[in-house]
mmCIF file of C-alpha atoms (C1' of nucleotides) in Angstrom:
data_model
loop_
_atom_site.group_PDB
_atom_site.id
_atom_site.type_symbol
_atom_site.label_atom_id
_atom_site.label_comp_id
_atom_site.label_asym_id
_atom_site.label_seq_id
_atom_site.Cartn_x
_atom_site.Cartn_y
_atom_site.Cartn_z
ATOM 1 C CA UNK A 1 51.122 16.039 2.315
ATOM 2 C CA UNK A 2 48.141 13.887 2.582
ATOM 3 C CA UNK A 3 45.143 15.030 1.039
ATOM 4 C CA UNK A 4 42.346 12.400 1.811
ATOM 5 C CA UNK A 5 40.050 14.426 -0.848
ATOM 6 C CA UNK A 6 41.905 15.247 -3.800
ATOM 7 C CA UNK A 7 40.492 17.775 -5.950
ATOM 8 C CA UNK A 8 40.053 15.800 -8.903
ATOM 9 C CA UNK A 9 37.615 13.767 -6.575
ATOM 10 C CA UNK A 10 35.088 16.837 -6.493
ATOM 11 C CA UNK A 11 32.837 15.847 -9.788
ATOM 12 C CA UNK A 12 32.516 12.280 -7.831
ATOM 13 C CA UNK A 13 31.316 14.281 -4.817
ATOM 14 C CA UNK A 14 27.511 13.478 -3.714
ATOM 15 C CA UNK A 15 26.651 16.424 -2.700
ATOM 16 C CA UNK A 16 28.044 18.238 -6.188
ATOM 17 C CA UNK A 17 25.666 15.730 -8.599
ATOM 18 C CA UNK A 18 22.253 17.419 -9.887
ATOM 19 C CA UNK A 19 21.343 13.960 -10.683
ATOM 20 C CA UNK A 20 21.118 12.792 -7.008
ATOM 21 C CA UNK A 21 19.269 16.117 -6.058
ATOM 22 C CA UNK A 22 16.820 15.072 -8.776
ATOM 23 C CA UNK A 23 16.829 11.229 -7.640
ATOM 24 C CA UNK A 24 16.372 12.412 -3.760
ATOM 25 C CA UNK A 25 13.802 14.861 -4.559
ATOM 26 C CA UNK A 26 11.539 12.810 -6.391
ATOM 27 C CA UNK A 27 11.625 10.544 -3.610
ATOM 28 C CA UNK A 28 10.426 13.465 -1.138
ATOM 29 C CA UNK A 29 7.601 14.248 -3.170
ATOM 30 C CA UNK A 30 7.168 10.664 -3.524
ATOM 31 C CA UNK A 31 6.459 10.958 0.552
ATOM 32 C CA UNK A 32 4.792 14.164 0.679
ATOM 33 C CA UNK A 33 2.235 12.783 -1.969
ATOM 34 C CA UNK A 34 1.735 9.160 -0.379
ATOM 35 C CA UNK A 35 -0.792 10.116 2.747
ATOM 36 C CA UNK A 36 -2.653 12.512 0.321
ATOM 37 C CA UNK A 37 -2.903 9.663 -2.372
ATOM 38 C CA UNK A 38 -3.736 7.104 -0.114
ATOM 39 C CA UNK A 39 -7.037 8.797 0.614
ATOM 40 C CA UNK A 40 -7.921 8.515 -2.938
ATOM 41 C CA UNK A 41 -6.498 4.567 -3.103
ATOM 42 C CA UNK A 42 -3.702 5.747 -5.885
ATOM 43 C CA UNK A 43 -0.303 5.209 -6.211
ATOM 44 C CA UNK A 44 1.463 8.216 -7.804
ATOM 45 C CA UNK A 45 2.293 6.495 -10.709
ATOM 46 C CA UNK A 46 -1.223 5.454 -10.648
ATOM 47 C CA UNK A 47 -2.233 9.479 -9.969
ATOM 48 C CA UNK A 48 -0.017 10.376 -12.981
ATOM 49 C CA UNK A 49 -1.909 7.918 -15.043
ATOM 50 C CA UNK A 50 -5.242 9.399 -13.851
ATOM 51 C CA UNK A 51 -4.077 12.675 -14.533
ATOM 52 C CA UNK A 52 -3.658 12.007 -18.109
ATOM 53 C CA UNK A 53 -7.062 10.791 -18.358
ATOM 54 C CA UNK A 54 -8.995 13.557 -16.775
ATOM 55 C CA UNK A 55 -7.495 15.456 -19.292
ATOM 56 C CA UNK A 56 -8.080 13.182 -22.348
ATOM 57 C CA UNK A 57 -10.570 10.022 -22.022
ATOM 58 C CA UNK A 58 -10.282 6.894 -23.953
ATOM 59 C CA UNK A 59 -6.463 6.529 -25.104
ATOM 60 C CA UNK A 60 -4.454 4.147 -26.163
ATOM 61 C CA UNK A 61 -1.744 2.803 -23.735
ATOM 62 C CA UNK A 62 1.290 3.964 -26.114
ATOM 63 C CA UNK A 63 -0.403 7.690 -25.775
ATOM 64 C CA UNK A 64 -0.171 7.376 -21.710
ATOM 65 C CA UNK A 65 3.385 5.684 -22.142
ATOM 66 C CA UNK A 66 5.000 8.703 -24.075
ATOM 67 C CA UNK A 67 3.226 11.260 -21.556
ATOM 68 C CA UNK A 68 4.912 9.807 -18.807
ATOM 69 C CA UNK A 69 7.627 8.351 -20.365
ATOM 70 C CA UNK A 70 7.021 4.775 -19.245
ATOM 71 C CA UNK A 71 6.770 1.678 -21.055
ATOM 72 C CA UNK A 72 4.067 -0.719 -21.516
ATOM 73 C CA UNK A 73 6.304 -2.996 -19.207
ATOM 74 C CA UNK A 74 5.395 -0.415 -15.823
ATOM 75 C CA UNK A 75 1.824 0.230 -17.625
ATOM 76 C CA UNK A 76 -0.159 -2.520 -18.135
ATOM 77 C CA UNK A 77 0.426 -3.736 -14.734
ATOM 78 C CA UNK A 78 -0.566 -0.534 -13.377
ATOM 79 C CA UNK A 79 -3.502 -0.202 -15.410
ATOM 80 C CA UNK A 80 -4.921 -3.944 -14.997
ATOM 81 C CA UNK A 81 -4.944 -2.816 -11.015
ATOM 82 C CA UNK A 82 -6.526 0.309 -11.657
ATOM 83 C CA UNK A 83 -8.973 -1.666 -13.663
ATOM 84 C CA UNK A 84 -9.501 -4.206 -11.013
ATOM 85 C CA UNK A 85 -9.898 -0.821 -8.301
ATOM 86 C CA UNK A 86 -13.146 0.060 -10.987
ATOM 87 C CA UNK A 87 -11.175 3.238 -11.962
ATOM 88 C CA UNK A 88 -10.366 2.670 -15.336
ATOM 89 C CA UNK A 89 -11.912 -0.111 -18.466
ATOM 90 C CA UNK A 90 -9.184 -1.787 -21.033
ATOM 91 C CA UNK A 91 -10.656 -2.833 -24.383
ATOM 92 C CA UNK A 92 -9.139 -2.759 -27.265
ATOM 93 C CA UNK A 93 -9.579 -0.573 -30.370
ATOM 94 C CA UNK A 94 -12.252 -1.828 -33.100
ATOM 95 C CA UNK A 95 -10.146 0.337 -35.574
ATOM 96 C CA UNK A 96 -6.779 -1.295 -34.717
ATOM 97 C CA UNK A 97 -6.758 -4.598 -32.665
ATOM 98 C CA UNK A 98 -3.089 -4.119 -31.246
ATOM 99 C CA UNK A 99 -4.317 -1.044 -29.317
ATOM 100 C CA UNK A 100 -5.727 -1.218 -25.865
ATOM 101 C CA UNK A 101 -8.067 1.713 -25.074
ATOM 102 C CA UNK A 102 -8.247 3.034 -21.406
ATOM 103 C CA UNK A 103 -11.439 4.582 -20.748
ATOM 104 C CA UNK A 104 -12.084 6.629 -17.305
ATOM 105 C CA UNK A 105 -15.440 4.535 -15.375
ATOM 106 C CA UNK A 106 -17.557 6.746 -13.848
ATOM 107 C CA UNK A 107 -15.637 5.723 -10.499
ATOM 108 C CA UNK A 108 -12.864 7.111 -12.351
ATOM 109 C CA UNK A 109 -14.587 10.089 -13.313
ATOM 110 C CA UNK A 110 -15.759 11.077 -9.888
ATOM 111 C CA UNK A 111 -12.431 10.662 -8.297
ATOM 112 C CA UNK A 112 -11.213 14.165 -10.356
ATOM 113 C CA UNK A 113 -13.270 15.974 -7.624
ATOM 114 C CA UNK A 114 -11.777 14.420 -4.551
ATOM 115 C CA UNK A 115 -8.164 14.883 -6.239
ATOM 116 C CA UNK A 116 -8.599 18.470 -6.413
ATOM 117 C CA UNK A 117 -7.195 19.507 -2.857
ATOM 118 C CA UNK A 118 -3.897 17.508 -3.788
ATOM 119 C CA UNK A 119 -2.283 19.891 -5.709
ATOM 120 C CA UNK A 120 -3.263 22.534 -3.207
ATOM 121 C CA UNK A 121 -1.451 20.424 -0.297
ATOM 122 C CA UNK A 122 1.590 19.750 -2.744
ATOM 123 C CA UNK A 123 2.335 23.320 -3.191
ATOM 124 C CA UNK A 124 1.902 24.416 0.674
ATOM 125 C CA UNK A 125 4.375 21.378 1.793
ATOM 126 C CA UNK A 126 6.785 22.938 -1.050
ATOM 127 C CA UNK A 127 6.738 26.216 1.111
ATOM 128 C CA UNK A 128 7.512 28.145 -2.107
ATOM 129 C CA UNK A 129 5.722 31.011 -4.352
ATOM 130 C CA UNK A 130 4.011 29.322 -7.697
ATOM 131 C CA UNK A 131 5.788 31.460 -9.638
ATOM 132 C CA UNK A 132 9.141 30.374 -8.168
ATOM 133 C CA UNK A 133 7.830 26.693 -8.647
ATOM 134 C CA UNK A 134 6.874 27.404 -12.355
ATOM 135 C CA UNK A 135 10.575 28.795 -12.879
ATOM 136 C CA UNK A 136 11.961 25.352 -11.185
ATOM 137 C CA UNK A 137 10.190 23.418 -12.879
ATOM 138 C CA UNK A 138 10.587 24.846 -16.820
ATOM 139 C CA UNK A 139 14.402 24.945 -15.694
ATOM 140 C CA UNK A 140 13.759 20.847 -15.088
ATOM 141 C CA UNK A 141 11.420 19.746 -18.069
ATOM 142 C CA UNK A 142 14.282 22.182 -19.861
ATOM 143 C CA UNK A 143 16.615 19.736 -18.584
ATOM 144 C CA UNK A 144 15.421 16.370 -18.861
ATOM 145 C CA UNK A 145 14.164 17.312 -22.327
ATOM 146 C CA UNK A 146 17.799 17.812 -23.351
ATOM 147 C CA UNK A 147 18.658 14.545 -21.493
ATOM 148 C CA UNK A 148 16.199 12.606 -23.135
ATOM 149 C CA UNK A 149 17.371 14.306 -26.625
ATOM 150 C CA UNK A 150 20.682 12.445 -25.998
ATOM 151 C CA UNK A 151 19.089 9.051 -25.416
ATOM 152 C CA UNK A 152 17.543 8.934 -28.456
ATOM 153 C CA UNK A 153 20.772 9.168 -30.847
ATOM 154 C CA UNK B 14 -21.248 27.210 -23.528
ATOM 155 C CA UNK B 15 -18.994 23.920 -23.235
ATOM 156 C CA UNK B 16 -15.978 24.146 -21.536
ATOM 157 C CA UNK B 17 -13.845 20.910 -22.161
ATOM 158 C CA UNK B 18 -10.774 22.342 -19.751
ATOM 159 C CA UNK B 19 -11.850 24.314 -17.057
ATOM 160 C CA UNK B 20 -9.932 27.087 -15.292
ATOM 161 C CA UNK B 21 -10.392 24.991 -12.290
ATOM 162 C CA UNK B 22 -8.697 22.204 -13.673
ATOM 163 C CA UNK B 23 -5.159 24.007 -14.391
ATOM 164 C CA UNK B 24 -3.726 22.925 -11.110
ATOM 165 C CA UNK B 25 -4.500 19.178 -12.378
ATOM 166 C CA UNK B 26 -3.056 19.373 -15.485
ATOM 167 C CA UNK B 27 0.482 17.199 -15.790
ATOM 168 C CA UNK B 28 2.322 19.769 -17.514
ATOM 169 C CA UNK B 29 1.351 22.068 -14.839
ATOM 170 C CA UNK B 30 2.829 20.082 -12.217
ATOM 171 C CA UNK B 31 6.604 19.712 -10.618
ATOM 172 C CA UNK B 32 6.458 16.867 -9.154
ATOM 173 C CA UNK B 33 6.428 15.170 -12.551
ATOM 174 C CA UNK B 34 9.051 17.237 -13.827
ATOM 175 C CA UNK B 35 10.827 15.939 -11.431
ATOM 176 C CA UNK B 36 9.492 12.294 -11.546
ATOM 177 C CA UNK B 37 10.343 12.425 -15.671
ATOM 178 C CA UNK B 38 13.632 14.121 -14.722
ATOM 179 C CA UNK B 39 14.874 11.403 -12.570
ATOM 180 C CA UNK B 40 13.887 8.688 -15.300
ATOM 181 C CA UNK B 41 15.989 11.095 -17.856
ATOM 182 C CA UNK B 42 18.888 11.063 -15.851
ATOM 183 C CA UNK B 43 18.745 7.273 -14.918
ATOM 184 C CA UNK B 44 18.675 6.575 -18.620
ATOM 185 C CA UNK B 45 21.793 8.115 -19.869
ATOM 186 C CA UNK B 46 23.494 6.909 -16.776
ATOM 187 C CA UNK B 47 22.418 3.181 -17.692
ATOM 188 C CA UNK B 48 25.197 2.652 -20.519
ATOM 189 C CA UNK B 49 27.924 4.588 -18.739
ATOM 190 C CA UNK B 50 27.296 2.413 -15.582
ATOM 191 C CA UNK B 51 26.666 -0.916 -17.263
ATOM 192 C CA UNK B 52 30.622 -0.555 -17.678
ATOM 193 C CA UNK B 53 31.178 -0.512 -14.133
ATOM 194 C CA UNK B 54 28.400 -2.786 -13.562
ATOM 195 C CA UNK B 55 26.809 -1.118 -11.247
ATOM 196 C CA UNK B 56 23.074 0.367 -11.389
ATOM 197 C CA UNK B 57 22.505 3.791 -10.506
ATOM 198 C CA UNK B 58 21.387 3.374 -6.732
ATOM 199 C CA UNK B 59 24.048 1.042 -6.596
ATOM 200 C CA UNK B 60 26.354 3.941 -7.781
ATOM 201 C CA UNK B 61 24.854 5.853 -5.171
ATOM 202 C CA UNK B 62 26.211 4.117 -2.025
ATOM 203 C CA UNK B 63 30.176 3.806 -4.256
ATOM 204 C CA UNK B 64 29.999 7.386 -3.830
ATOM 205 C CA UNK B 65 29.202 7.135 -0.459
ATOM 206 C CA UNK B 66 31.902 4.737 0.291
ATOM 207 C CA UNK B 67 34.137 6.624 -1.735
ATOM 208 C CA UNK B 68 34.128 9.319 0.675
ATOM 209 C CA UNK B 69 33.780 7.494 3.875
ATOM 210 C CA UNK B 70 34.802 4.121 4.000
ATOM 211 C CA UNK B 71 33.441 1.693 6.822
ATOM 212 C CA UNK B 72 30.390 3.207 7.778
ATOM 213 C CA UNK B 73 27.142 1.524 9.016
ATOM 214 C CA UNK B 74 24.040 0.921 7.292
ATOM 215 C CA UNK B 75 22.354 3.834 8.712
ATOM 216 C CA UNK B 76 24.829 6.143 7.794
ATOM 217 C CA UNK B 77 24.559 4.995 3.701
ATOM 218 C CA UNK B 78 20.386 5.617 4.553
ATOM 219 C CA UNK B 79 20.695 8.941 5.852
ATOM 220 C CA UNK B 80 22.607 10.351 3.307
ATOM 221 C CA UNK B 81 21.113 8.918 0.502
ATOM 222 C CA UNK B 82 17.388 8.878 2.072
ATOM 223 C CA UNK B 83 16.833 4.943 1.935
ATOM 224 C CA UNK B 84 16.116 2.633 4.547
ATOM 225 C CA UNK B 85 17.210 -0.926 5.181
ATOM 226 C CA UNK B 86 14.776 -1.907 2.939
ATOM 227 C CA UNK B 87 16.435 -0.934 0.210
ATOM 228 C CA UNK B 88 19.925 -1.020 1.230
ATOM 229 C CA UNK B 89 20.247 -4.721 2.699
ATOM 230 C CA UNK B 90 19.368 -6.334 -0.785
ATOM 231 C CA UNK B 91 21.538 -3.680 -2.439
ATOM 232 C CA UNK B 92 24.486 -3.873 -0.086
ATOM 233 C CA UNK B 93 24.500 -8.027 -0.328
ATOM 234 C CA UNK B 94 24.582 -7.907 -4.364
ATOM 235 C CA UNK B 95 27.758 -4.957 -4.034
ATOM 236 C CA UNK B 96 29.302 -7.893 -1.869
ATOM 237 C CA UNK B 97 28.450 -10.709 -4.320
ATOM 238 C CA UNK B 98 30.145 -8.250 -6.686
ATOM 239 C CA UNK B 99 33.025 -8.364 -4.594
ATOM 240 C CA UNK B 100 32.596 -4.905 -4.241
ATOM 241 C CA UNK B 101 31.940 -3.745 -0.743
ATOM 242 C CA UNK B 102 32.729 -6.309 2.448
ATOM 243 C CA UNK B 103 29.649 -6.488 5.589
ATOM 244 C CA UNK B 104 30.818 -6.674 9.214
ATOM 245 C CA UNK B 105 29.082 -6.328 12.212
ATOM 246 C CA UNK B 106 30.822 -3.710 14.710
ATOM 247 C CA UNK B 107 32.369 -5.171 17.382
ATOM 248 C CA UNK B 108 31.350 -2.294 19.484
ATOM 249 C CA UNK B 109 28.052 -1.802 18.363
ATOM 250 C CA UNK B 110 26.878 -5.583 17.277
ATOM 251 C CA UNK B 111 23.965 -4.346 16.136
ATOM 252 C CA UNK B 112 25.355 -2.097 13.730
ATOM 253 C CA UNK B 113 26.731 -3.626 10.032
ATOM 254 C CA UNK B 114 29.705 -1.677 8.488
ATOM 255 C CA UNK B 115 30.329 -1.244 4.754
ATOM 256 C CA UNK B 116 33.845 -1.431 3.577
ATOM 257 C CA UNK B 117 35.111 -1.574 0.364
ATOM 258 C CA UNK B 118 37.165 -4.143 -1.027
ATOM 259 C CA UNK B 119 40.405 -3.361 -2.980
ATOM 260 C CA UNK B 120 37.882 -3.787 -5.872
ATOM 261 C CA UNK B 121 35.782 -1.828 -4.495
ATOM 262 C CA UNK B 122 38.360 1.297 -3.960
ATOM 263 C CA UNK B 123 39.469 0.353 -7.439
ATOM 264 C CA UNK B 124 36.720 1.105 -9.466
ATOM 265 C CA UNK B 125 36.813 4.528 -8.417
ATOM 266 C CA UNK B 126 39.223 5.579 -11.069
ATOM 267 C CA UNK B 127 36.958 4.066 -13.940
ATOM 268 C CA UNK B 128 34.152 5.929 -12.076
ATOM 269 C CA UNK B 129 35.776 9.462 -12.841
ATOM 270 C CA UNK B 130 34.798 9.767 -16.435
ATOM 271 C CA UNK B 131 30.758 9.467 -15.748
ATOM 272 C CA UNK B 132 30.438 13.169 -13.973
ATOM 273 C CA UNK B 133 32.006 14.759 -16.948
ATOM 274 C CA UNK B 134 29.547 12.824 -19.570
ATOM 275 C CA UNK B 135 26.771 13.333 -17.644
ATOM 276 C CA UNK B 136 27.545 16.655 -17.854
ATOM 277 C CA UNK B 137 27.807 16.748 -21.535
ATOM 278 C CA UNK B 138 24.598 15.155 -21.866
ATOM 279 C CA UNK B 139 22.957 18.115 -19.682
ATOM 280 C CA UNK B 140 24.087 20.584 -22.498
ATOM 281 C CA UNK B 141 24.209 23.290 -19.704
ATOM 282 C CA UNK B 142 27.046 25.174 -18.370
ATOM 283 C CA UNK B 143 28.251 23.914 -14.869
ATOM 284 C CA UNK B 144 27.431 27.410 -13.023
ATOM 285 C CA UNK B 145 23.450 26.919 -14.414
ATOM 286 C CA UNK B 146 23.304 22.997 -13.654
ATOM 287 C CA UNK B 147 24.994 24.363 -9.683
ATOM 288 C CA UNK B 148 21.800 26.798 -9.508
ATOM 289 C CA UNK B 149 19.410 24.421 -10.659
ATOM 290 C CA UNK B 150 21.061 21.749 -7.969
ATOM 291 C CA UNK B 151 20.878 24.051 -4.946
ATOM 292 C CA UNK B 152 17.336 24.840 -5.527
ATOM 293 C CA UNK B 153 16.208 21.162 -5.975
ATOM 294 C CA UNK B 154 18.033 20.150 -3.064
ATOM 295 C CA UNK B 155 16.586 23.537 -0.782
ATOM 296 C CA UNK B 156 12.894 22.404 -2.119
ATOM 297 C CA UNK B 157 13.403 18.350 -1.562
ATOM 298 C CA UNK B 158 14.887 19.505 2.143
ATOM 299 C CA UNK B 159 11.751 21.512 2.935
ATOM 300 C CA UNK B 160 9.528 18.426 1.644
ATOM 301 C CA UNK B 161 11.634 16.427 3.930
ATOM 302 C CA UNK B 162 10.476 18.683 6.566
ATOM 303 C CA UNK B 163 7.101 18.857 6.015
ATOM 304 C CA UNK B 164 6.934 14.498 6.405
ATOM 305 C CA UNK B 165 9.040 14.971 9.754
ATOM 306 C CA UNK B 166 6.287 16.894 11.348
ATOM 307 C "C1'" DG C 16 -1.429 -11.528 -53.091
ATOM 308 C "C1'" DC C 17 2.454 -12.541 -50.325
ATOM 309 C "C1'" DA C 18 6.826 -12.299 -47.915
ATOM 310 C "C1'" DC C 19 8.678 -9.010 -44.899
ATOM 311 C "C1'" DA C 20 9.213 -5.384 -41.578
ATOM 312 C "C1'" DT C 21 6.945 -2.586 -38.164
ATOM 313 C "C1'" DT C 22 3.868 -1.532 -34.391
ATOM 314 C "C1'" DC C 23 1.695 -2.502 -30.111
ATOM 315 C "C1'" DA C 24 0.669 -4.703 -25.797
ATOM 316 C "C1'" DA C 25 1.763 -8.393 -22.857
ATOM 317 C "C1'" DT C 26 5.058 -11.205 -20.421
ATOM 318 C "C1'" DT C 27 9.290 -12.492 -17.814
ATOM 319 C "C1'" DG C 28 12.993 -11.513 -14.880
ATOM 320 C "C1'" DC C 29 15.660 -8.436 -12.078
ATOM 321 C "C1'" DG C 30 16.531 -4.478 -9.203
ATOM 322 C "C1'" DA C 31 14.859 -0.812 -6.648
ATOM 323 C "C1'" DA C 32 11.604 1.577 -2.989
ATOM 324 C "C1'" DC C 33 8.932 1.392 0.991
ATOM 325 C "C1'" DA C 34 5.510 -0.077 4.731
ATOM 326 C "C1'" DA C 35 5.181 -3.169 8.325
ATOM 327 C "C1'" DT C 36 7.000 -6.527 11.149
ATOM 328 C "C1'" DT C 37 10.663 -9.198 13.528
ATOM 329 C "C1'" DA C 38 14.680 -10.017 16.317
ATOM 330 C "C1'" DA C 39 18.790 -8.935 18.479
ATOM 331 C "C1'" DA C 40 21.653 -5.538 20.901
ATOM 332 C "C1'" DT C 41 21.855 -1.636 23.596
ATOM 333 C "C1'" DG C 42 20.322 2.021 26.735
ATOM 334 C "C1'" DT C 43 17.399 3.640 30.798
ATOM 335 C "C1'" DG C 44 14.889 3.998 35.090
ATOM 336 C "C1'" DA C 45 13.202 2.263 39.197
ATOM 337 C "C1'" DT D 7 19.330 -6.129 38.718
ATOM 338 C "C1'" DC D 8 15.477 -6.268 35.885
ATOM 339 C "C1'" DA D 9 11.607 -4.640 33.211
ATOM 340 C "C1'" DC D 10 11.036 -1.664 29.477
ATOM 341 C "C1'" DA D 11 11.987 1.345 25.612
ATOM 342 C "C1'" DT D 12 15.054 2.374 21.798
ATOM 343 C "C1'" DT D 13 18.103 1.413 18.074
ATOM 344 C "C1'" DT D 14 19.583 -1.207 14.152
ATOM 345 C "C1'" DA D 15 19.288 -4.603 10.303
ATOM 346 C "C1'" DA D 16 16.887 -7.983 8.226
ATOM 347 C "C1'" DT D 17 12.666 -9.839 6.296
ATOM 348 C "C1'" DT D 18 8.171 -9.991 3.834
ATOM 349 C "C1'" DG D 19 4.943 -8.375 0.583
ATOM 350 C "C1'" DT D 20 3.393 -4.959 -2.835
ATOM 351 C "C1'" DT D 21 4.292 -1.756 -6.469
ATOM 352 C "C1'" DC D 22 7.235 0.529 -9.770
ATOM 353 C "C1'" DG D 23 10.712 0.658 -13.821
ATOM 354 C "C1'" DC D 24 12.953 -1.284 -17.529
ATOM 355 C "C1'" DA D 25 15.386 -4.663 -20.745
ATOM 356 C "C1'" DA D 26 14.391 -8.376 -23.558
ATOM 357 C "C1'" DT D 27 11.317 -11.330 -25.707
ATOM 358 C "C1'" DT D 28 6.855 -12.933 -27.636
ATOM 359 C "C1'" DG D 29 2.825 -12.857 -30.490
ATOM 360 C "C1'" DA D 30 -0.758 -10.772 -32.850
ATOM 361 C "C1'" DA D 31 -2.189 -7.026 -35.994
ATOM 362 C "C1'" DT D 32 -0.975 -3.905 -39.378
ATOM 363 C "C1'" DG D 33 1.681 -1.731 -43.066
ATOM 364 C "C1'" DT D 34 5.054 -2.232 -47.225
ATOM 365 C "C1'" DG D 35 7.231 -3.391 -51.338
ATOM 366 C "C1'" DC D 36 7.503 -6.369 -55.006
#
DNA sequence: GCACATTCAATTGCGAACAATTAAATGTGA
DNA sequence: TCACATTTAATTGTTCGCAATTGAATGTGC
């Protein structure tokens, strides 16, 4: 009898990994957010960056990197083009000279109010009840927590 | 009366948001793949299109795109350092000229048996039970498909 | 006070990811 | 048949993402 998939092939199935479902649905939001960002001249890793300065102003690039869990390889790019776009000012820290502070301009400021609808326009594209989202997405920072647990040993 | 967070700002706040617990999610899961796949020297969207091939051998470009929701872009580089890897063979169909098939090289099917140990350490590093990580999948991959709707339109 | 380790950002190099364009092959309609 | 549109990969340019390294600033143990 020839079985062309074997049921020990199953685990190495696409369609059976939770990792590609992740991988491919970052990507769709990845779309879904691009024509909304690029009214507001952001990335989303530049969005996610802004994000964490509307809530807390004048931090040091380490505080941003363990927020979004990116290094200060993918951040000081980033952030030396959101300088140059007048969003955001590097200097460093008086206190401690190895730190680079990013301060919000008053461009960068401002922009909080036009970002507002985005959120909005996310969760209508989701077609999906918030409090079905918030369930997903405690099940996922659940999840990646535990992953990122394991990296660390 | 000074209000540093406003209620109105909630929707903006990163923890608040599931796009980023996705975003981190994906970076989580690329992470503890990175030493499992270093063995089979692969990378993880490289790992990707083996699975692909290791269901379906000697398909076209487009094929690898759709199912994995890349473009040419991303898969010509890709598919040319799998073949410098002696990994996958590129042939134009004879049929279709304009059309490039992927096959895989004895190499290529060969590596699927060192492959089979990743699923089940993955899933050890999810510290889940398989029936929860099978819920969590299906609803990641019925939100990403209604994103991928909403872009179609 | 001084060697030493640690912390932090920047840099380099490589591999995605995607928009936009190009070019060749194929399909279609008059 | 022939003009035209469509399909398919490849290419170019920009931006992430990360490993590895560098160099300056800071902390420490003696």
């Amino acid at each position: 009898m020839v079985r062309k998939h074997s049921a020990a092939d199953q685990p190495l199935r696409l369609d059976n990994q939770i990792c590609f479902a992740v991988y491919s649905a970052a990507h769709a939001f990845n779309r879904v957010y691009k024509p909304l960002l690029d009214r507001l001249g952001l990335t989303y890793p530049q969005y996610l960056v802004m994000l964490v300065l509307w809530e807390q102003d004048d931090v040091p690039v380490k505080d941003i990197g363990e927020k979004l869990f990116l290094d200060s390889g993918t951040l000081t790019p980033l952030l030396k083009r959101l300088e140059a776009a007048h969003l955001v000012r590097r200097t460093r820290s008086s206190e401690d000279e190895r730190q680079v502070l990013i301060a919000l301009t008053a461009q960068g400021h401002a922009l909080k109010d036009k970002a507002r609808s985005v959120p909005q326009s996310i969760l209508a594209a989701s077609d999906c009840s918030v409090s079905e989202l918030v369930g997903m997405k405690n099940e996922i920072v659940a999840l990646r927590d535990r992953l990122n647990a394991v990296i660390g040993e």
